[in-house]
Amino acid sequence: MAVDLSSVLHELAAGEWVSGERLGARWGVSRAAVSKHMKRWRPHLEALGLTLCSERGRGYRLSKPIDLLDEGLLSAAPVPVFARVCLDSTQLEARRLMLDRELPFAVVSEHQSSGRGRRGRVWQSGFAEGVWWTMAVELPCAPVQLGGLSLAIGAALGDCLERECGVAVALKWPNDLLLDGGKLGGVLLEVSGEAEGPSHALLGVGLNTGRVPPAVDGQQAASLALGQGRRSQLLVSLLSACWTVLQRYPESGFSPWREKWQARHAWQGRQVSVTGAALSEACSGECLGVDEQGALLLDVGRERRRVVSGEVSLRCR
């Protein structure tokens, strides 16, 4: 069999010593060949932040166990899932697959080298330290009807995480998920299509489940404390929650999720400042939540301001 990076990771994922003899038997190669394979893949593992340990008489192990996604468990997801070890990003891979694959499907990866969030920000993707995926779907509606879809997804993810992990997730307009004030994850939605429909959507979601990543642009991060073996089960539940929203949204719009979103709104009733490329100047006021289309509502003096641009950033004053 071909000894690729995935083969090495699956054999050593438990973080326990595995002899060269056992690895050779599993791979159908000699112990000398095992040594050559390990020498070949060691720098690749180091690039992923993983340390390969070797010791005469004991064999090989990773310095810590890793919780790899289980493709068998992922088969329970509501759409076909393409699982990868390393990618530039799940979104770019989904675009490539859309050229010759039927929709819907999802792409997940243990690691992304070029993951991104809103406004082109880098998304930190430590190896097996989170769940990040892109779902590619066709929706029977015009792109203009999907303005509040990412907010509906955020509300559904918050409910799912509360059920599955017992955590109270808050939402920051438009697409951030917060835990104890830190950024737990985010939603990235790209929509294209004819003016009358149908629409093609790439729904990207990233959630931290391992070590807490460093702060980005002054925003502290947060992470779930998942036990070993939980990532695959959680990912299936999250994909199912997203799929439920995607099936209902073309008919219902944002309305069924508005109250759920408002209930999790981190800054409801707070004084905030809003800036963005679509605004001629920053505006400040009391945050009133969102309307039926998912637009942000601000009380600016005696005027109610409606903000719809996806390029808006929100900061507490």
GROMACS .gro file of C-alpha atoms in nm, residues 22-214:
model
  193
   22ARG     CA    1   0.407  -0.353   1.342
   23LEU     CA    2   0.404  -0.059   1.102
   24GLY     CA    3   0.586  -0.265   0.841
   25ALA     CA    4   0.329  -0.543   0.873
   26ARG     CA    5   0.043  -0.294   0.838
   27TRP     CA    6   0.195  -0.128   0.534
   28GLY     CA    7   0.345  -0.439   0.374
   29VAL     CA    8   0.703  -0.305   0.380
   30SER     CA    9   1.028  -0.383   0.560
   31ARG     CA   10   1.139  -0.212   0.881
   32ALA     CA   11   1.409  -0.035   0.681
   33ALA     CA   12   1.139   0.100   0.450
   34VAL     CA   13   0.938   0.215   0.753
   35SER     CA   14   1.240   0.417   0.866
   36LYS     CA   15   1.266   0.581   0.523
   37HIS     CA   16   0.896   0.666   0.521
   38MET     CA   17   0.920   0.823   0.866
   39LYS     CA   18   1.222   1.026   0.762
   40ARG     CA   19   1.028   1.145   0.458
   41TRP     CA   20   0.716   1.250   0.650
   42ARG     CA   21   0.883   1.395   0.962
   43PRO     CA   22   0.922   1.750   0.817
   44HIS     CA   23   0.561   1.743   0.693
   45LEU     CA   24   0.442   1.652   1.043
   46GLU     CA   25   0.654   1.929   1.194
   47ALA     CA   26   0.504   2.179   0.949
   48LEU     CA   27   0.163   2.084   1.091
   49GLY     CA   28   0.282   2.142   1.448
   50LEU     CA   29   0.318   1.770   1.523
   51THR     CA   30   0.631   1.616   1.675
   52LEU     CA   31   0.736   1.267   1.566
   53CYS     CA   32   0.928   1.080   1.837
   54SER     CA   33   1.141   0.774   1.762
   55GLU     CA   34   1.333   0.546   1.996
   56ARG     CA   35   1.530   0.228   1.932
   57GLY     CA   36   1.343  -0.074   2.062
   58ARG     CA   37   1.014   0.114   2.100
   59GLY     CA   38   0.937   0.250   1.754
   60TYR     CA   39   0.752   0.571   1.676
   61ARG     CA   40   0.486   0.791   1.828
   62LEU     CA   41   0.349   1.143   1.814
   63SER     CA   42   0.428   1.358   2.116
   64LYS     CA   43   0.055   1.399   2.183
   65PRO     CA   44  -0.261   1.216   2.072
   66ILE     CA   45  -0.468   1.371   1.794
   67ASP     CA   46  -0.842   1.333   1.742
   68LEU     CA   47  -0.872   1.256   1.372
   69LEU     CA   48  -1.206   1.280   1.197
   70ASP     CA   49  -1.372   0.941   1.148
   71GLU     CA   50  -1.497   0.901   0.791
   72GLY     CA   51  -1.724   0.618   0.903
   73LEU     CA   52  -1.904   0.849   1.145
   74LEU     CA   53  -1.913   1.128   0.887
   75SER     CA   54  -2.117   0.901   0.659
   76ALA     CA   55  -2.414   0.980   0.885
   77ALA     CA   56  -2.410   1.344   0.769
   78PRO     CA   57  -2.711   1.462   0.562
   79VAL     CA   58  -2.492   1.530   0.256
   80PRO     CA   59  -2.187   1.352   0.110
   81VAL     CA   60  -1.870   1.458   0.293
   82PHE     CA   61  -1.527   1.477   0.132
   83ALA     CA   62  -1.271   1.452   0.414
   84ARG     CA   63  -0.915   1.574   0.358
   85VAL     CA   64  -0.601   1.577   0.573
   86CYS     CA   65  -0.456   1.906   0.446
   87LEU     CA   66  -0.598   2.171   0.214
   88ASP     CA   67  -0.537   2.530   0.118
   89SER     CA   68  -0.898   2.587   0.228
   90THR     CA   69  -1.222   2.392   0.229
   91GLN     CA   70  -1.385   2.670   0.031
   92LEU     CA   71  -1.131   2.650  -0.252
   93GLU     CA   72  -1.160   2.271  -0.257
   94ALA     CA   73  -1.540   2.299  -0.275
   95ARG     CA   74  -1.507   2.528  -0.577
   96ARG     CA   75  -1.283   2.274  -0.747
   97LEU     CA   76  -1.520   1.988  -0.672
   98MET     CA   77  -1.820   2.184  -0.802
   99LEU     CA   78  -1.675   2.149  -1.152
  100ASP     CA   79  -1.760   1.778  -1.168
  101ARG     CA   80  -1.956   1.682  -0.855
  102GLU     CA   81  -2.328   1.692  -0.795
  103LEU     CA   82  -2.460   1.924  -0.526
  104PRO     CA   83  -2.503   1.918  -0.233
  105PHE     CA   84  -2.182   1.809  -0.063
  106ALA     CA   85  -1.949   1.920   0.214
  107VAL     CA   86  -1.571   1.943   0.237
  108VAL     CA   87  -1.392   1.906   0.571
  109SER     CA   88  -1.023   1.908   0.651
  110GLU     CA   89  -0.795   1.846   0.947
  111HIS     CA   90  -0.587   2.148   0.849
  112GLN     CA   91  -0.609   2.454   0.625
  113SER     CA   92  -0.302   2.646   0.513
  114SER     CA   93  -0.501   2.938   0.370
  115GLY     CA   94  -0.829   2.938   0.559
  116ARG     CA   95  -0.998   3.276   0.566
  117GLY     CA   96  -1.282   3.457   0.733
  118ARG     CA   97  -1.478   3.769   0.648
  119ARG     CA   98  -1.300   4.060   0.478
  120GLY     CA   99  -1.010   3.830   0.382
  121ARG     CA  100  -0.890   3.779   0.740
  122VAL     CA  101  -0.673   3.475   0.806
  123TRP     CA  102  -0.848   3.192   0.989
  124GLN     CA  103  -0.616   3.005   1.228
  125SER     CA  104  -0.649   2.630   1.158
  126GLY     CA  105  -0.423   2.426   1.385
  127PHE     CA  106  -0.408   2.059   1.291
  128ALA     CA  107  -0.717   1.877   1.425
  129GLU     CA  108  -0.776   2.174   1.656
  130GLY     CA  109  -1.123   2.255   1.526
  131VAL     CA  110  -1.401   2.172   1.286
  132TRP     CA  111  -1.402   2.367   0.961
  133TRP     CA  112  -1.600   2.288   0.656
  134THR     CA  113  -1.765   2.426   0.344
  135MET     CA  114  -2.103   2.305   0.223
  136ALA     CA  115  -2.188   2.355  -0.144
  137VAL     CA  116  -2.560   2.368  -0.225
  138GLU     CA  117  -2.806   2.484  -0.488
  139LEU     CA  118  -3.108   2.672  -0.354
  140PRO     CA  119  -3.434   2.732  -0.546
  141CYS     CA  120  -3.444   3.108  -0.495
  142ALA     CA  121  -3.276   3.428  -0.610
  143PRO     CA  122  -2.950   3.539  -0.444
  144VAL     CA  123  -3.119   3.857  -0.320
  145GLN     CA  124  -3.347   3.643  -0.100
  146LEU     CA  125  -3.055   3.503   0.100
  147GLY     CA  126  -2.953   3.819   0.284
  148GLY     CA  127  -3.017   3.680   0.632
  149LEU     CA  128  -2.907   3.321   0.566
  150SER     CA  129  -2.573   3.346   0.747
  151LEU     CA  130  -2.751   3.481   1.057
  152ALA     CA  131  -3.000   3.192   1.049
  153ILE     CA  132  -2.706   2.951   1.027
  154GLY     CA  133  -2.544   3.122   1.327
  155ALA     CA  134  -2.861   3.085   1.534
  156ALA     CA  135  -2.891   2.716   1.439
  157LEU     CA  136  -2.525   2.652   1.525
  158GLY     CA  137  -2.571   2.820   1.863
  159ASP     CA  138  -2.868   2.595   1.943
  160CYS     CA  139  -2.678   2.286   1.828
  161LEU     CA  140  -2.370   2.367   2.037
  162GLU     CA  141  -2.584   2.425   2.343
  163ARG     CA  142  -2.751   2.084   2.297
  164GLU     CA  143  -2.433   1.893   2.215
  165CYS     CA  144  -2.176   2.066   2.437
  166GLY     CA  145  -2.377   2.247   2.704
  167VAL     CA  146  -2.224   2.586   2.623
  168ALA     CA  147  -2.397   2.923   2.598
  169VAL     CA  148  -2.295   3.064   2.260
  170ALA     CA  149  -2.356   3.432   2.187
  171LEU     CA  150  -2.377   3.589   1.841
  172LYS     CA  151  -2.212   3.904   1.712
  173TRP     CA  152  -2.353   4.063   1.398
  174PRO     CA  153  -2.315   3.955   1.133
  175ASN     CA  154  -2.137   3.620   1.146
  176ASP     CA  155  -1.935   3.561   1.466
  177LEU     CA  156  -1.999   3.301   1.736
  178LEU     CA  157  -1.873   3.398   2.081
  179LEU     CA  158  -1.803   3.199   2.396
  180ASP     CA  159  -1.732   3.384   2.721
  181GLY     CA  160  -1.658   3.695   2.515
  182GLY     CA  161  -1.398   3.529   2.291
  183LYS     CA  162  -1.446   3.436   1.927
  184LEU     CA  163  -1.533   3.067   1.906
  185GLY     CA  164  -1.599   3.059   1.533
  186GLY     CA  165  -1.759   3.221   1.236
  187VAL     CA  166  -1.971   3.179   0.926
  188LEU     CA  167  -1.865   3.274   0.574
  189LEU     CA  168  -2.130   3.270   0.300
  190GLU     CA  169  -2.073   3.326  -0.070
  191VAL     CA  170  -2.373   3.326  -0.304
  192SER     CA  171  -2.392   3.340  -0.683
  193GLY     CA  172  -2.662   3.277  -0.941
  194GLU     CA  173  -2.901   3.427  -1.191
  195ALA     CA  174  -3.118   3.719  -1.084
  196GLU     CA  175  -3.428   3.497  -1.072
  197GLY     CA  176  -3.246   3.195  -0.930
  198PRO     CA  177  -3.147   2.929  -0.864
  199SER     CA  178  -2.864   3.027  -0.631
  200HIS     CA  179  -2.540   2.846  -0.562
  201ALA     CA  180  -2.411   2.889  -0.209
  202LEU     CA  181  -2.079   2.807  -0.047
  203LEU     CA  182  -2.141   2.799   0.327
  204GLY     CA  183  -1.819   2.798   0.526
  205VAL     CA  184  -1.806   2.743   0.902
  206GLY     CA  185  -1.508   2.725   1.137
  207LEU     CA  186  -1.513   2.645   1.510
  208ASN     CA  187  -1.221   2.606   1.749
  209THR     CA  188  -1.222   2.281   1.948
  210GLY     CA  189  -0.860   2.245   2.065
  211ARG     CA  190  -0.605   2.493   2.194
  212VAL     CA  191  -0.719   2.854   2.204
  213PRO     CA  192  -0.571   3.034   1.899
  214PRO     CA  193  -0.393   3.368   1.941
   0.00000   0.00000   0.00000
